[in-house]
């Protein structure tokens, strides 16, 4: 494990994610959180969003509104569909060059795959699926992670390696703040050099969106939840109906799930 | 078996069986009981998993484990469905008879399909006159033109309507002292003249099938005799004493564990006077007694099974085990119902079924009074 | 073709006993007393996939785990399920490993066992659920890796096609072998263990290996080799703001709709 001079690593980065032709809400939540951390701890480096993909230019506005003071864009056809190897190689190159102290991602399907891949390439620590972030008196990142199905919350630190990385679950941090007309430096980064290292072991073939039923849990303003008392098909039907008329999402504790009345939807993998 | 420690293999078996039972048996047990349905359709799967032919040697299609392992499987099954467990137990009586007394040819013919649950067996011993008085049975077997002609009616036979292989005992003569000579016969389901009769509507063990079987001029040749003419009493006694009682002890052990676990869970969850139920001392007494009934039956049962595995005579030990397990299960089920108050008699909870199953189980393989006679006789020897 | 498949197994506290897990107020350590260990369900799903592949193509399934020596029992369970051999990496030096150190140790163990065409893991463990080990193991072994694989098939001797579950979408990838696949929890129900399987397991070997034999770099193992450090742990309060409405159904409905409106939830009348 390479131990590095901590001082040369500065600033907070958020690896933003494009999903369904828009920026994933968790990226915006993370940017606002990063701005908050920066202000609380009087950091100097601009909060930076990094965006990979094909044609990501259109999104700089929304990133800046959520708190990004700088945006780095890596544009390349090879980055059109997410692929852990190519994305991690590009980010590894960037991070080794620019040395951010903190790198954050959403604990989405992409982030949950990319963060550990990048962490291993950089030989640094990644705190997974965090529910909160803060900086301690040494300006070290303290990431709060749930364990044992949320029964326990533990702090995770990464004091001797840089950057300090974390993924954060969508919809858990506060809704993004709106920084109107803030100055934002946009920079293009050419990933071609980094992509040369790609061995081509992983090839993305296609991306097939699934039809969404109802409102997704992390975006919902209203959640109708059922518990033990709703663990029958008749009762669950009522929960669904109520969700429908309130325009809400449905959620449940374990009993309805175990009873099989609430089918685990594909997007449930990261919720508990 | 060192008396108080299960081997790694036995622990793993219990874990594996429990996982299957909790996922595939427990969710249906209540419905099977209500619908009087014996889930015989599960037999091939149970056979494949080794829960039926546990103690049958590998050369006859079994797993090649012993009686302790058999007891483990039955206990785990009966924890959630005693009815299904007794179905397997009765099937094992028939298999046990063939295994202990069958010719090599009979073993090869019947055991592989039975051990894997492809065929179902029954032991037809009891008659209307009573199971304990099996020497007084009235079914007959007479030799005629080089064939045997069987007539009679058996009742309270588990798997009566499901069995593919039926082990019968009949009177084939009298000895010098005028006592009946019994002979055991194996017959297939479709043997001409063999007819299952009424199916019983039972108090408990309702997910098992029990009923009458009649034989009217059933013709069998010598090859259907188990061991030899006159071995019937020995076959009946040893299967009932060492296979049957072992099985019933294991099943009641499962019911006892059900009572213990249900009472613990309920008394932790149920709030009364602002506190969990188990804070009350009388409830603690009930929990302690449930535990004691379970543990004592458990030690007796596994000790007897261990002796059986070691090849030691263990009829007395199994009588002790069965008495402790069945009587303990009845007491514990009643006690658990009392502990639960009104909830105890609501059929959403399984404890009412436990009581009905326990009461029903005490009649199979020797009633408690018969067992006491056996125990006394063993002690007076 | 014969496949050499490795499956990584984690011995975890049985989730059915999570309510028995407590935190020692003084040492801030988790006490797991009386909580039995089991193989995580997700790991069994991965093992099932390996066994199916072996049944189809022939070959060998090797199970590997890193845990205290008691986990030999769980390893034996995998042999009873159908794996051919097992390796348990067990040493005080391995204790306290985060995902990176875990992935490194497992990778060293796998290298000791020979070469593999496929390495399967559960996507996430039942306890920590970081879902980071599959990717990091891939990096440590310099193999291609995918995460949350819902299904996969062999295209040729050295390529597989895999479907990866994302939020509201799936992506198809073609991956060169050897590869590490984190198998999704819903990829297929694991088989039950049979009594014959348990007997057969007696004739299979479960090797227990410490670092004296493994010879991994000590500064990359366990706590020493972990970039992340655990900090404080807490049990979050899960108390809900419960409110029970009483009265006749009409009264309850009235009160409930009023409460929902006050909360800013707009109830749409459904056309009948």
PDB file of N, CA and C in Angstrom, chain B residues 1 66-72 242 246 298-312 314 317-318 321:
ATOM      1  N   UNK B   1     -21.791 -42.290  18.648  1.00  0.00           N
ATOM      2  CA  UNK B   1     -21.980 -40.899  19.094  1.00  0.00           C
ATOM      3  C   UNK B   1     -21.484 -40.760  20.518  1.00  0.00           C
ATOM      4  N   UNK B  66     -26.918 -43.401   9.497  1.00  0.00           N
ATOM      5  CA  UNK B  66     -27.478 -44.264  10.528  1.00  0.00           C
ATOM      6  C   UNK B  66     -28.803 -43.764  11.084  1.00  0.00           C
ATOM      7  N   UNK B  67     -29.141 -44.287  12.257  1.00  0.00           N
ATOM      8  CA  UNK B  67     -30.413 -43.938  12.890  1.00  0.00           C
ATOM      9  C   UNK B  67     -30.391 -42.562  13.522  1.00  0.00           C
ATOM     10  N   UNK B  68     -29.239 -42.139  14.003  1.00  0.00           N
ATOM     11  CA  UNK B  68     -29.167 -40.774  14.545  1.00  0.00           C
ATOM     12  C   UNK B  68     -29.526 -39.794  13.444  1.00  0.00           C
ATOM     13  N   UNK B  69     -28.977 -40.035  12.263  1.00  0.00           N
ATOM     14  CA  UNK B  69     -29.253 -39.134  11.134  1.00  0.00           C
ATOM     15  C   UNK B  69     -30.728 -39.211  10.739  1.00  0.00           C
ATOM     16  N   UNK B  70     -31.296 -40.423  10.829  1.00  0.00           N
ATOM     17  CA  UNK B  70     -32.721 -40.546  10.532  1.00  0.00           C
ATOM     18  C   UNK B  70     -33.541 -39.710  11.524  1.00  0.00           C
ATOM     19  N   UNK B  71     -33.174 -39.808  12.806  1.00  0.00           N
ATOM     20  CA  UNK B  71     -33.900 -39.053  13.827  1.00  0.00           C
ATOM     21  C   UNK B  71     -33.757 -37.544  13.573  1.00  0.00           C
ATOM     22  N   UNK B  72     -32.567 -37.125  13.164  1.00  0.00           N
ATOM     23  CA  UNK B  72     -32.354 -35.702  12.871  1.00  0.00           C
ATOM     24  C   UNK B  72     -33.328 -35.253  11.772  1.00  0.00           C
ATOM     25  N   UNK B 242     -38.055 -50.849  17.069  1.00  0.00           N
ATOM     26  CA  UNK B 242     -36.803 -50.123  16.859  1.00  0.00           C
ATOM     27  C   UNK B 242     -36.856 -49.143  15.688  1.00  0.00           C
ATOM     28  N   UNK B 246     -38.569 -45.354  17.340  1.00  0.00           N
ATOM     29  CA  UNK B 246     -37.523 -44.363  17.093  1.00  0.00           C
ATOM     30  C   UNK B 246     -38.107 -43.209  16.287  1.00  0.00           C
ATOM     31  N   UNK B 298     -35.070 -35.402  24.090  1.00  0.00           N
ATOM     32  CA  UNK B 298     -33.993 -35.352  23.106  1.00  0.00           C
ATOM     33  C   UNK B 298     -32.845 -36.281  23.513  1.00  0.00           C
ATOM     34  N   UNK B 299     -32.466 -36.190  24.785  1.00  0.00           N
ATOM     35  CA  UNK B 299     -31.366 -37.052  25.233  1.00  0.00           C
ATOM     36  C   UNK B 299     -31.741 -38.519  25.123  1.00  0.00           C
ATOM     37  N   UNK B 300     -32.950 -38.858  25.557  1.00  0.00           N
ATOM     38  CA  UNK B 300     -33.371 -40.263  25.502  1.00  0.00           C
ATOM     39  C   UNK B 300     -33.438 -40.764  24.061  1.00  0.00           C
ATOM     40  N   UNK B 301     -33.959 -39.925  23.185  1.00  0.00           N
ATOM     41  CA  UNK B 301     -34.140 -40.358  21.799  1.00  0.00           C
ATOM     42  C   UNK B 301     -32.798 -40.556  21.101  1.00  0.00           C
ATOM     43  N   UNK B 302     -31.916 -39.559  21.230  1.00  0.00           N
ATOM     44  CA  UNK B 302     -30.635 -39.694  20.530  1.00  0.00           C
ATOM     45  C   UNK B 302     -29.756 -40.774  21.170  1.00  0.00           C
ATOM     46  N   UNK B 303     -29.934 -41.003  22.470  1.00  0.00           N
ATOM     47  CA  UNK B 303     -29.166 -42.094  23.064  1.00  0.00           C
ATOM     48  C   UNK B 303     -29.625 -43.424  22.473  1.00  0.00           C
ATOM     49  N   UNK B 304     -30.941 -43.608  22.404  1.00  0.00           N
ATOM     50  CA  UNK B 304     -31.456 -44.866  21.864  1.00  0.00           C
ATOM     51  C   UNK B 304     -31.009 -45.041  20.414  1.00  0.00           C
ATOM     52  N   UNK B 305     -31.070 -43.952  19.644  1.00  0.00           N
ATOM     53  CA  UNK B 305     -30.657 -44.042  18.233  1.00  0.00           C
ATOM     54  C   UNK B 305     -29.174 -44.373  18.137  1.00  0.00           C
ATOM     55  N   UNK B 306     -28.383 -43.804  19.040  1.00  0.00           N
ATOM     56  CA  UNK B 306     -26.950 -44.084  19.057  1.00  0.00           C
ATOM     57  C   UNK B 306     -26.694 -45.550  19.360  1.00  0.00           C
ATOM     58  N   UNK B 307     -27.496 -46.110  20.285  1.00  0.00           N
ATOM     59  CA  UNK B 307     -27.349 -47.544  20.607  1.00  0.00           C
ATOM     60  C   UNK B 307     -27.726 -48.391  19.404  1.00  0.00           C
ATOM     61  N   UNK B 308     -28.787 -47.984  18.725  1.00  0.00           N
ATOM     62  CA  UNK B 308     -29.216 -48.722  17.533  1.00  0.00           C
ATOM     63  C   UNK B 308     -28.082 -48.731  16.497  1.00  0.00           C
ATOM     64  N   UNK B 309     -27.463 -47.564  16.328  1.00  0.00           N
ATOM     65  CA  UNK B 309     -26.351 -47.468  15.376  1.00  0.00           C
ATOM     66  C   UNK B 309     -25.185 -48.353  15.794  1.00  0.00           C
ATOM     67  N   UNK B 310     -25.004 -48.495  17.110  1.00  0.00           N
ATOM     68  CA  UNK B 310     -23.895 -49.316  17.601  1.00  0.00           C
ATOM     69  C   UNK B 310     -24.255 -50.793  17.594  1.00  0.00           C
ATOM     70  N   UNK B 311     -25.488 -51.093  17.203  1.00  0.00           N
ATOM     71  CA  UNK B 311     -25.900 -52.495  17.125  1.00  0.00           C
ATOM     72  C   UNK B 311     -26.270 -53.099  18.469  1.00  0.00           C
ATOM     73  N   UNK B 312     -26.516 -52.244  19.453  1.00  0.00           N
ATOM     74  CA  UNK B 312     -26.896 -52.763  20.764  1.00  0.00           C
ATOM     75  C   UNK B 312     -28.411 -52.918  20.844  1.00  0.00           C
ATOM     76  N   UNK B 314     -31.977 -52.158  21.990  1.00  0.00           N
ATOM     77  CA  UNK B 314     -32.389 -50.844  22.481  1.00  0.00           C
ATOM     78  C   UNK B 314     -33.904 -50.701  22.528  1.00  0.00           C
ATOM     79  N   UNK B 317     -34.844 -48.755  25.565  1.00  0.00           N
ATOM     80  CA  UNK B 317     -34.446 -47.343  25.454  1.00  0.00           C
ATOM     81  C   UNK B 317     -35.399 -46.575  24.531  1.00  0.00           C
ATOM     82  N   UNK B 318     -35.821 -47.248  23.447  1.00  0.00           N
ATOM     83  CA  UNK B 318     -36.769 -46.563  22.565  1.00  0.00           C
ATOM     84  C   UNK B 318     -38.146 -46.423  23.219  1.00  0.00           C
ATOM     85  N   UNK B 321     -37.763 -43.460  25.345  1.00  0.00           N
ATOM     86  CA  UNK B 321     -37.698 -42.243  24.538  1.00  0.00           C
ATOM     87  C   UNK B 321     -39.079 -41.877  24.011  1.00  0.00           C
TER      88      UNK B 321
END
